[in-house]
Short mmCIF file of C-alpha atoms in Angstrom, two decimals:
data_model
loop_
_atom_site.label_atom_id
_atom_site.label_comp_id
_atom_site.label_asym_id
_atom_site.label_seq_id
_atom_site.Cartn_x
_atom_site.Cartn_y
_atom_site.Cartn_z
CA MET D 137 0.00 0.00 0.00
CA LEU D 138 1.38 3.41 -1.02
CA LEU D 139 0.88 6.49 1.13
CA LEU D 140 0.77 9.84 -0.68
CA VAL D 141 0.80 12.85 1.64
CA GLU D 142 0.50 16.48 0.54
CA ALA D 143 0.29 19.25 3.14
CA PHE D 144 -0.28 21.94 0.48
CA TYR D 145 -2.63 20.45 -2.08
CA ALA D 146 -2.48 23.14 -4.77
CA GLY D 147 -0.40 24.18 -7.74
CA SER D 148 2.39 21.91 -8.87
CA HIS D 149 2.02 19.91 -5.64
CA ARG D 150 -1.53 18.99 -6.57
CA GLN D 151 -0.71 18.39 -10.22
CA LEU D 152 2.08 15.95 -9.41
CA ILE D 153 -0.18 13.94 -7.11
CA THR D 154 -2.93 13.94 -9.75
CA THR D 155 -0.51 12.79 -12.43
CA LEU D 156 0.77 9.97 -10.23
CA MET D 157 -2.74 8.84 -9.33
CA ASP D 158 -4.04 8.90 -12.91
CA GLY D 159 -0.88 7.94 -14.76
CA LEU D 160 0.07 5.05 -12.49
CA ARG D 161 -3.51 3.83 -12.03
CA LEU D 162 -3.48 4.30 -8.26
CA ASP D 163 -6.76 3.90 -6.38
CA GLU D 164 -8.12 2.83 -3.00
CA THR D 165 -6.96 -0.74 -3.59
CA ASN D 166 -3.26 0.17 -3.64
CA CYS D 167 -2.93 3.72 -2.33
CA ARG D 168 -3.97 6.05 0.48
CA LEU D 169 -4.04 9.79 -0.28
CA VAL D 170 -3.99 12.26 2.62
CA THR D 171 -4.00 15.97 1.81
CA MET D 172 -4.54 19.39 3.31
CA SER D 173 -6.00 22.26 1.28
CA GLY D 174 -3.74 24.70 -0.55
CA ARG D 175 -4.22 27.51 1.96
CA LYS D 176 -2.09 29.27 4.57
CA TRP D 177 1.24 28.03 3.27
CA HIS D 178 3.31 29.08 6.27
CA TRP D 179 0.95 27.32 8.68
CA ARG D 180 1.12 24.14 6.60
CA ALA D 181 4.93 24.27 6.67
CA ARG D 182 4.99 24.80 10.44
CA THR D 183 2.10 22.82 11.88
CA SER D 184 0.77 20.26 9.37
CA ALA D 185 2.57 17.32 11.01
CA LEU D 186 0.17 17.17 13.94
CA HIS D 187 -2.93 17.14 11.73
CA LEU D 188 -1.44 14.57 9.36
CA ALA D 189 -0.36 12.34 12.25
CA GLN D 190 -3.96 12.25 13.44
CA HIS D 191 -5.52 11.57 10.03
CA ILE D 192 -3.15 9.16 8.28
CA PRO D 193 -4.77 5.71 8.54
CA ARG D 194 -2.85 3.19 10.60
CA GLU D 195 -2.03 0.62 7.97
CA THR D 196 1.06 -1.12 6.64
CA TYR D 197 2.68 1.01 3.94
CA SER D 198 5.47 0.23 1.51
CA VAL D 199 6.33 3.84 0.57
CA LEU D 200 5.46 7.28 1.95
CA PHE D 201 5.69 9.99 -0.74
CA THR D 202 5.41 13.65 0.26
CA SER D 203 6.66 17.11 -0.70
CA SER D 204 9.14 19.26 1.18
CA VAL D 205 6.32 21.38 2.64
CA THR D 206 5.59 18.53 5.06
CA PRO D 207 7.61 18.64 8.33
CA LEU D 208 8.57 15.01 7.80
CA ALA D 209 10.86 14.65 10.82
CA GLU D 210 8.13 15.90 13.11
CA LEU D 211 5.57 13.65 11.45
CA CYS D 212 7.73 10.58 12.03
CA GLY D 213 8.21 11.58 15.65
CA LEU D 214 4.45 11.83 16.14
CA ARG D 215 3.82 8.60 14.23
CA PRO D 216 6.65 6.16 15.00
CA ASP D 217 4.99 3.51 12.82
CA LEU D 218 5.83 5.67 9.76
CA ALA D 219 9.51 5.86 10.67
CA ALA D 220 10.06 2.33 9.38
CA VAL D 221 8.35 3.05 6.03
CA ARG D 222 10.52 3.94 3.01
CA LYS D 223 10.12 7.71 2.78
CA VAL D 224 10.46 9.70 -0.47
CA LEU D 225 10.70 13.49 -0.21
CA TYR D 226 10.03 15.60 -3.34
CA PHE D 227 11.33 19.17 -3.66
CA HIS D 228 9.27 21.46 -5.91
CA GLU D 229 11.30 24.35 -4.47
CA ASN D 230 13.72 24.94 -1.63
CA GLN D 231 13.74 27.62 1.03
CA LEU D 232 17.50 28.09 1.35
CA VAL D 233 17.89 30.40 -1.66
CA TYR D 234 14.57 32.21 -1.78
CA PRO D 235 15.23 35.91 -2.59
CA VAL D 236 13.86 37.99 0.30
CA ARG D 237 14.00 41.77 0.19
CA LYS D 238 15.47 41.99 3.69
CA ALA D 239 17.51 39.39 5.57
CA ALA D 240 15.26 39.99 8.57
CA ASP D 241 12.32 38.65 6.53
CA THR D 242 13.85 35.17 6.40
CA ASP D 243 12.07 32.63 8.59
CA PHE D 244 14.70 30.11 9.70
CA GLN D 245 12.10 27.45 10.46
CA TYR D 246 11.13 26.81 6.82
CA GLY D 247 14.64 25.89 5.70
CA TYR D 248 15.37 24.06 8.94
CA ASN D 249 12.29 21.86 8.46
CA GLN D 250 13.42 20.97 4.95
CA ILE D 251 16.87 19.98 6.18
CA THR D 252 15.53 17.75 8.97
CA ALA D 253 13.03 16.23 6.53
CA CYS D 254 15.93 15.22 4.28
CA LEU D 255 17.73 13.63 7.22
CA VAL D 256 14.83 11.28 7.99
CA ALA D 257 13.92 10.58 4.34
CA ASP D 258 15.29 7.53 2.56
CA GLU D 259 15.32 9.23 -0.84
CA VAL D 260 15.28 12.94 -1.70
CA VAL D 261 14.11 13.97 -5.17
CA PHE D 262 14.45 17.37 -6.86
CA ASN D 263 12.72 18.62 -10.00
CA SER D 264 15.95 20.07 -11.41
CA LEU D 265 19.70 19.90 -10.90
CA TYR D 266 19.70 23.59 -10.00
CA ASN D 267 17.14 22.96 -7.26
CA MET D 268 19.25 20.14 -5.82
CA GLU D 269 22.64 21.86 -5.97
CA SER D 270 21.37 25.22 -4.70
CA PHE D 271 19.90 23.43 -1.69
CA LEU D 272 22.88 21.23 -0.87
CA ASN D 273 25.47 23.95 -1.46
CA ASN D 274 23.72 26.39 0.87
CA ILE D 275 23.08 24.15 3.87
CA ASP D 276 26.30 25.09 5.67
CA HIS D 277 25.79 28.79 5.04
CA PHE D 278 22.17 28.58 6.16
CA MET D 279 23.06 26.82 9.40
CA LYS D 280 25.50 29.61 10.30
CA THR D 281 22.41 31.59 11.29
CA GLN D 282 22.30 29.32 14.33
CA PRO D 283 24.35 31.11 17.02
CA ASP D 284 26.05 28.02 18.51
CA TYR D 285 26.07 24.21 18.54
CA ARG D 286 26.05 24.19 14.74
CA PRO D 287 25.85 20.70 13.24
CA ARG D 288 28.44 19.60 10.70
CA GLY D 289 28.44 17.40 7.63
CA LEU D 290 24.72 17.74 6.90
CA ALA D 291 25.13 18.33 3.17
CA GLU D 292 27.31 15.24 2.75
CA GLN D 293 24.86 13.15 4.76
CA ILE D 294 21.95 14.28 2.61
CA ARG D 295 23.64 14.26 -0.83
CA VAL D 296 23.95 10.47 -0.97
CA LYS D 297 20.13 10.25 -0.88
CA CYS D 298 19.51 12.81 -3.62
CA ARG D 299 18.63 12.57 -7.29
CA VAL D 300 16.87 14.64 -9.96
CA LEU D 301 13.51 13.60 -11.40
CA TYR D 302 11.76 16.16 -13.57
CA PHE D 303 8.29 17.41 -12.86
CA PRO D 304 6.07 15.86 -15.57
CA LEU D 305 4.59 18.32 -18.07
CA CYS D 306 1.22 17.54 -19.61
CA VAL D 307 0.66 19.36 -22.89
CA PRO D 308 -2.51 18.34 -24.81
CA GLU D 309 -2.03 16.63 -28.13
CA THR D 310 -4.23 19.24 -29.81
CA VAL D 311 -1.58 21.82 -28.92
CA LEU D 312 1.35 19.71 -30.06
CA ALA D 313 -0.04 18.96 -33.53
CA PRO D 314 -0.11 22.57 -34.84
CA ARG D 315 3.37 23.20 -33.43
CA GLU D 316 4.76 20.19 -35.23
CA GLU D 317 3.08 21.16 -38.49
CA GLY D 318 4.39 24.70 -38.20
CA SER D 319 7.97 23.45 -37.75
CA GLU D 320 7.97 21.66 -41.09
CA THR D 321 11.27 22.11 -42.90
CA GLY D 322 11.75 23.25 -46.47
CA GLN D 323 13.08 19.81 -47.34
CA ASP D 324 9.87 18.19 -46.10
CA ARG D 325 7.76 20.53 -48.23
CA GLU D 326 9.90 19.81 -51.27
CA GLY D 327 9.56 16.08 -50.69
CA ASP D 328 5.79 16.37 -50.53
CA GLY D 329 5.81 18.28 -53.81
CA ASP D 330 7.88 15.56 -55.49
CA ARG D 331 5.41 12.91 -54.35
CA ASP D 332 2.46 14.96 -55.69
CA ARG D 333 4.11 15.45 -59.09
CA SER D 334 4.95 11.76 -59.30
CA GLN D 335 1.32 10.86 -58.67
CA ASP D 336 0.19 13.39 -61.31
CA ARG D 337 2.48 11.88 -63.94
CA GLU D 338 1.18 8.39 -63.21
CA SER D 339 -2.47 9.42 -63.42
CA GLY D 340 -2.47 12.03 -66.18
CA GLY D 341 0.89 12.17 -67.94
CA ASP D 342 1.62 15.21 -70.12
CA GLN D 343 -2.02 16.22 -70.12
CA ASP D 344 -1.85 17.21 -66.42
CA GLN D 345 1.59 18.83 -66.55
CA GLU D 346 0.23 22.34 -67.14
CA SER D 347 -2.28 22.14 -64.30
CA THR D 348 0.46 20.82 -62.00
CA GLU D 349 2.66 23.79 -62.81
CA ASP D 350 -0.27 26.12 -62.15
CA ARG D 351 -0.80 24.55 -58.74
CA ASP D 352 2.91 24.88 -57.98
CA GLY D 353 2.79 28.54 -58.93
CA ASP D 354 -0.26 29.11 -56.75
CA GLN D 355 1.46 27.38 -53.87
CA GLU D 356 4.59 29.53 -54.25
CA SER D 357 2.43 32.65 -54.37
CA ALA D 358 0.60 31.62 -51.19
CA GLU D 359 3.93 30.90 -49.45
CA ASP D 360 5.23 34.34 -50.47
CA GLN D 361 2.11 35.95 -49.05
CA ASN D 362 2.42 34.01 -45.82
CA HIS D 363 6.08 35.00 -45.51
CA SER D 364 5.18 38.65 -46.12
CA SER D 365 2.41 38.45 -43.51
CA GLU D 366 4.77 36.91 -40.95
CA SER D 367 7.33 39.64 -41.60
CA GLU D 368 4.79 42.42 -41.14
CA ARG D 369 2.82 41.11 -38.14
CA PRO D 370 4.26 42.57 -34.87
CA LEU D 371 6.12 40.24 -32.54
CA HIS D 372 3.87 38.78 -29.83
CA ILE D 373 5.65 38.80 -26.43
CA LEU D 374 4.39 36.59 -23.59
CA TRP D 375 4.69 36.94 -19.78
CA PRO D 376 3.09 33.88 -18.05
CA HIS D 377 4.38 34.30 -14.49
CA ARG D 378 3.07 34.96 -11.00
CA TRP D 379 2.64 38.70 -10.33
CA GLU D 380 5.16 39.00 -7.50
CA HIS D 381 8.49 40.68 -6.93
CA ASP D 382 10.51 37.44 -7.18
CA LYS D 383 9.61 37.21 -10.89
CA ASN D 384 11.20 40.66 -11.37
CA PRO D 385 8.36 42.26 -13.35
CA SER D 386 10.06 45.66 -13.07
CA LEU D 387 12.86 44.60 -15.40
CA PHE D 388 10.39 43.14 -17.88
CA PHE D 389 8.12 46.17 -18.04
CA ASP D 390 10.99 48.67 -17.96
CA THR D 391 12.37 46.95 -21.06
CA LEU D 392 9.02 47.04 -22.85
CA SER D 393 8.61 50.69 -21.85
CA ARG D 394 11.90 51.52 -23.58
CA LEU D 395 10.80 49.70 -26.72
CA HIS D 396 7.45 51.49 -26.63
CA GLU D 397 9.13 54.90 -26.34
CA GLU D 398 11.39 54.03 -29.27
CA GLY D 399 8.34 53.23 -31.38
CA VAL D 400 9.34 49.58 -31.81
CA PRO D 401 6.24 47.50 -32.75
CA PHE D 402 5.17 44.55 -30.60
CA ARG D 403 2.10 42.91 -29.08
CA LEU D 404 1.90 41.78 -25.44
CA SER D 405 0.12 39.07 -23.44
CA VAL D 406 0.49 39.13 -19.64
CA LEU D 407 -0.96 36.04 -18.03
CA GLY D 408 -0.31 34.79 -14.52
CA GLU D 409 -1.72 34.87 -11.02
CA ARG D 410 -3.00 38.30 -10.01
CA CYS D 411 -2.69 38.78 -6.25
CA ARG D 412 -4.36 41.30 -4.00
CA GLU D 413 -1.05 43.02 -3.36
CA VAL D 414 0.11 43.47 -6.94
CA PRO D 415 3.38 45.36 -7.56
CA ASP D 416 2.60 48.88 -8.79
CA VAL D 417 4.55 48.32 -11.99
CA PHE D 418 1.72 46.19 -13.41
CA GLU D 419 -0.85 48.98 -13.34
CA ARG D 420 1.62 51.50 -14.74
CA ALA D 421 2.53 49.11 -17.54
CA ARG D 422 -1.09 48.39 -18.36
CA THR D 423 -1.78 52.10 -18.75
CA GLN D 424 1.34 52.85 -20.76
CA LEU D 425 1.12 49.80 -23.03
CA GLU D 426 -2.65 49.69 -23.38
CA ASP D 427 -2.61 49.82 -27.18
CA ARG D 428 -0.08 46.94 -27.30
CA ILE D 429 -1.99 44.44 -25.16
CA GLU D 430 -3.54 41.27 -26.59
CA HIS D 431 -4.35 39.58 -23.25
CA TRP D 432 -3.99 40.77 -19.66
CA GLY D 433 -4.37 38.54 -16.59
CA TYR D 434 -6.54 35.55 -15.94
CA LEU D 435 -7.97 33.54 -18.83
CA PRO D 436 -11.24 31.69 -18.20
CA SER D 437 -10.21 28.31 -19.61
CA ARG D 438 -7.26 26.07 -20.32
CA GLU D 439 -8.19 26.13 -23.98
CA ASP D 440 -7.76 29.91 -24.02
CA TYR D 441 -4.45 29.54 -22.18
CA TRP D 442 -3.06 27.05 -24.69
CA ARG D 443 -4.35 29.20 -27.56
CA VAL D 444 -2.47 32.27 -26.30
CA LEU D 445 0.71 30.25 -25.81
CA GLY D 446 0.39 28.92 -29.34
CA ALA D 447 -0.15 32.41 -30.76
CA ALA D 448 2.78 34.06 -28.96
CA ASP D 449 6.24 34.29 -30.51
CA VAL D 450 8.57 34.89 -27.55
CA VAL D 451 8.22 33.97 -23.87
CA VAL D 452 10.32 36.08 -21.48
CA SER D 453 11.48 35.34 -17.94
CA THR D 454 13.28 37.94 -15.86
CA ALA D 455 12.82 35.90 -12.66
CA ASP D 456 14.97 36.10 -9.55
CA HIS D 457 13.47 32.80 -8.36
CA GLU D 458 12.82 29.72 -10.49
CA PHE D 459 13.50 26.07 -9.72
CA PHE D 460 11.76 24.51 -12.73
CA GLY D 461 9.80 27.03 -14.82
CA VAL D 462 6.65 25.15 -15.82
CA ALA D 463 5.07 28.13 -17.60
CA VAL D 464 8.14 28.83 -19.72
CA LEU D 465 8.57 25.19 -20.70
CA GLU D 466 4.91 24.89 -21.64
CA ALA D 467 5.18 28.03 -23.78
CA VAL D 468 8.27 26.68 -25.54
CA TRP D 469 6.49 23.37 -26.10
CA CYS D 470 3.70 25.37 -27.75
CA GLY D 471 6.20 26.99 -30.10
CA CYS D 472 7.48 30.10 -28.30
CA LEU D 473 11.10 31.20 -28.50
CA PRO D 474 12.45 31.49 -24.92
CA LEU D 475 14.38 34.53 -23.72
CA CYS D 476 15.39 33.94 -20.09
CA VAL D 477 17.91 35.05 -17.50
CA ASP D 478 21.26 33.28 -17.66
CA ARG D 479 20.99 31.83 -14.16
CA LEU D 480 18.67 29.83 -11.90
CA VAL D 481 17.34 26.74 -13.71
CA TYR D 482 17.35 28.18 -17.24
CA PRO D 483 20.94 27.29 -18.27
CA GLU D 484 19.95 23.72 -17.47
CA TRP D 485 17.14 23.84 -20.07
CA PHE D 486 18.29 26.20 -22.85
CA GLU D 487 21.41 26.97 -24.86
CA ARG D 488 23.31 30.18 -24.19
CA ARG D 489 21.98 32.11 -27.20
CA LEU D 490 18.49 31.99 -25.65
CA LEU D 491 19.65 33.58 -22.38
CA PHE D 492 20.61 37.09 -21.30
CA ARG D 493 22.84 38.28 -18.47
CA THR D 494 22.12 41.99 -18.21
CA PRO D 495 19.14 44.33 -18.74
CA ALA D 496 21.00 45.82 -21.70
CA GLN D 497 21.25 42.40 -23.34
CA LEU D 498 17.52 41.80 -22.83
CA LEU D 499 16.68 45.16 -24.40
CA LYS D 500 18.99 44.60 -27.35
CA ARG D 501 17.71 41.09 -28.05
CA LEU D 502 14.02 42.05 -27.81
CA ARG D 503 14.64 45.09 -30.02
CA GLN D 504 16.23 42.85 -32.66
CA LEU D 505 13.37 40.36 -32.54
CA CYS D 506 10.71 43.07 -32.67
CA ARG D 507 12.30 44.73 -35.68
CA ARG D 508 12.58 41.42 -37.54
CA PRO D 509 9.53 39.39 -36.44
CA GLY D 510 9.70 37.17 -39.52
CA THR D 511 13.24 36.13 -38.62
CA ALA D 512 12.13 35.55 -35.02
CA ARG D 513 9.34 33.22 -36.17
CA THR D 514 11.70 31.31 -38.41
CA GLU D 515 14.07 30.93 -35.48
CA ARG D 516 11.34 29.63 -33.20
CA ARG D 517 10.24 27.04 -35.79
CA GLN D 518 13.82 25.84 -36.14
CA LEU D 519 14.22 25.56 -32.36
CA ARG D 520 14.57 21.93 -31.28
CA PRO D 521 14.79 21.86 -27.48
CA ASP D 522 14.66 18.46 -25.83
CA LEU D 523 11.21 18.84 -24.31
CA GLU D 524 10.12 15.22 -24.53
CA ARG D 525 12.27 14.49 -21.47
CA PHE D 526 9.74 16.47 -19.39
CA GLY D 527 6.69 14.64 -20.73
CA TRP D 528 4.88 12.05 -18.64
CA PRO D 529 5.43 9.24 -21.19
CA ALA D 530 9.20 9.69 -20.78
CA LEU D 531 9.02 9.88 -16.97
CA ARG D 532 6.37 7.28 -16.18
CA GLU D 533 8.68 4.33 -15.56
CA ARG D 534 11.04 6.39 -13.41
CA TYR D 535 8.17 7.37 -11.14
CA ARG D 536 7.01 3.77 -10.99
CA GLU D 537 10.47 2.74 -9.84
CA LEU D 538 10.58 5.61 -7.33
CA LEU D 539 7.36 4.40 -5.73
CA GLY D 540 8.42 0.75 -5.79
CA LEU D 541 5.82 -0.30 -8.36
CA PRO D 542 6.44 -3.16 -10.80
CA PRO D 543 7.26 -2.31 -14.44
CA GLU D 544 4.35 -1.78 -16.82
CA ARG D 545 3.11 -4.72 -18.79
CA ASP D 546 3.51 -4.60 -22.56
CA GLY D 547 0.79 -2.47 -24.13
CA GLU D 548 -0.39 -1.03 -20.81
CA GLU D 549 0.84 2.44 -21.73
CA ASN D 550 -1.48 2.46 -24.76
CA ARG D 551 -4.63 2.27 -22.69
CA GLU D 552 -6.94 5.27 -22.79
CA GLY D 553 -5.86 7.94 -20.34
CA TYR D 554 -2.13 7.48 -20.78
CA GLY D 555 0.19 10.01 -22.38
CA HIS D 556 -0.59 13.72 -22.34
CA ARG D 557 -4.34 13.21 -22.05
CA GLU D 558 -4.19 11.75 -18.57
CA CYS D 559 -3.24 15.14 -17.15
CA GLY D 560 -6.42 16.75 -18.36
CA GLY D 561 -4.70 18.60 -21.17
CA GLY D 562 -2.62 20.90 -19.01
CA SER D 563 -0.71 21.25 -15.79
CA ASP D 564 -2.50 22.64 -12.77
CA SER D 565 0.90 23.82 -11.60
CA GLY D 566 0.94 26.21 -14.45
CA GLY D 567 -1.49 27.30 -17.04
CA ASN D 568 -3.32 30.55 -16.83
CA MET D 569 -1.78 32.21 -13.93
CA GLY D 570 1.89 32.20 -13.11
CA GLY D 571 1.73 31.08 -9.47
CA ASP D 572 0.20 28.16 -7.64
CA ARG D 573 -3.08 26.97 -9.07
CA ASP D 574 -5.91 25.64 -6.96
CA SER D 575 -8.85 24.36 -8.95
CA GLU D 576 -10.99 24.43 -5.80
CA LYS D 577 -10.39 28.20 -5.60
CA ASP D 578 -9.53 28.02 -1.91
CA VAL D 579 -6.02 29.43 -1.94
CA ASP D 580 -5.75 32.02 0.78
CA ARG D 581 -2.38 33.50 1.65
CA GLU D 582 -1.63 36.00 4.34
CA PRO D 583 0.06 39.28 3.41
CA GLY D 584 3.77 38.57 3.51
CA GLU D 585 3.17 34.93 2.68
CA GLY D 586 3.64 33.36 -0.74
CA ALA D 587 3.55 29.94 -2.30
CA GLY D 588 7.23 29.52 -1.58
CA GLY D 589 7.33 30.57 2.05
CA ASN D 590 9.99 33.21 2.73
CA ARG D 591 8.63 35.86 0.46
CA ASP D 592 6.87 39.16 0.59
CA GLY D 593 4.22 37.30 -1.31
CA CYS D 594 0.61 38.25 -1.77
CA GLU D 595 -2.81 37.53 -0.47
CA CYS D 596 -4.35 35.98 -3.54
CA ASP D 597 -7.82 36.69 -4.77
CA GLY D 598 -9.93 33.80 -3.62
CA ASN D 599 -12.43 34.50 -6.41
CA GLN D 600 -9.85 33.63 -9.06
CA GLU D 601 -8.59 30.25 -10.07
CA LEU D 602 -4.86 30.26 -9.63
CA GLY D 603 -2.21 29.30 -12.17
CA ARG D 604 1.60 29.15 -12.18
#
């Protein structure tokens, strides 16, 4: 019997559990799921162990799987029967490198709980190499906050338990098909033309040669028109992130403001979670860039979200805090060209030419793309990032092994519900908003509290469905 425990059942935490349940065919016959709602993050991180200890059924379990929000060491102390169970701890994010505005804002308890959870876990899993290394390499520095009796060798003790296992992305097949068709190479088109002409010769001989040439001419004319249209249509820039300071919206909007003042043409879509305490830069940008905006804020459906991602040309991240980047990866999967900071997790995903180091480099690169949108669209179609490694089909067996499940039987993966469709056509960890998504609409954060813990954060609008 598996035991899945999630103290903050929202956003990527919820989506991962849902993917495991659906994708691995887990149900009441082989799994127990114990969750707490995606509300009051800092209270979940501090006090959830007592509630979970009281509500986890007393059964014999083979594996306990939980996220790093759960105070796992405390839970095992309250429930000694769980101490003997193989415990797997999954890190969506870590608290040791969260960018706070003031050092005094750091709450030592969040990072301390994650360290002690690693010490009692049997296996520690991170969604990216950056997440893992930034955590392990900062343990000693973090523990120096403790005034005396500082423990030693914690990083070495934990590292032997660690590995990277990507968060599974779930992009609907209806989104993938247009992207693949749009990335067709000139050689493919020429090959198709050769096959058509061969069939014409077999069926009509010389009699059909003239009509074939006419069709070829019409096709070339249509391609010229399409190329001209692509060159003239303004570049569509996408921002799909949570509306908080750690995503550095000031740099993004300052750059667009410069382009706007220079008269450089572009269109803009700003998606993402809108919180009650929104940085002022968003309202200023909305006013200044009003005539440039295609979409602003929450979209009412996943279909609309995927449609905007598929229509955009460039997705930008200026983040100061990113351990995986679900929204950016989904946008790239939908055909966007990424333009991201050359740090955090992004060098792990993208080649150097798609990254920038300074605000000046971001401005220069966006200016170039905006002035030559046709070239930008050609570049995005030629982009071949290795995104399949993040898809559930590629990760399914690794998660089965992690949870101690037997390998799939031949043909089992072809059953209805497997592949991208089993995730409902999109990740709840991402999608419309840019922060944590809670499909029950019950996310409620205190001012000064965010989805990641040590952050200035926001009190999110409980009337909106949250996204990345």
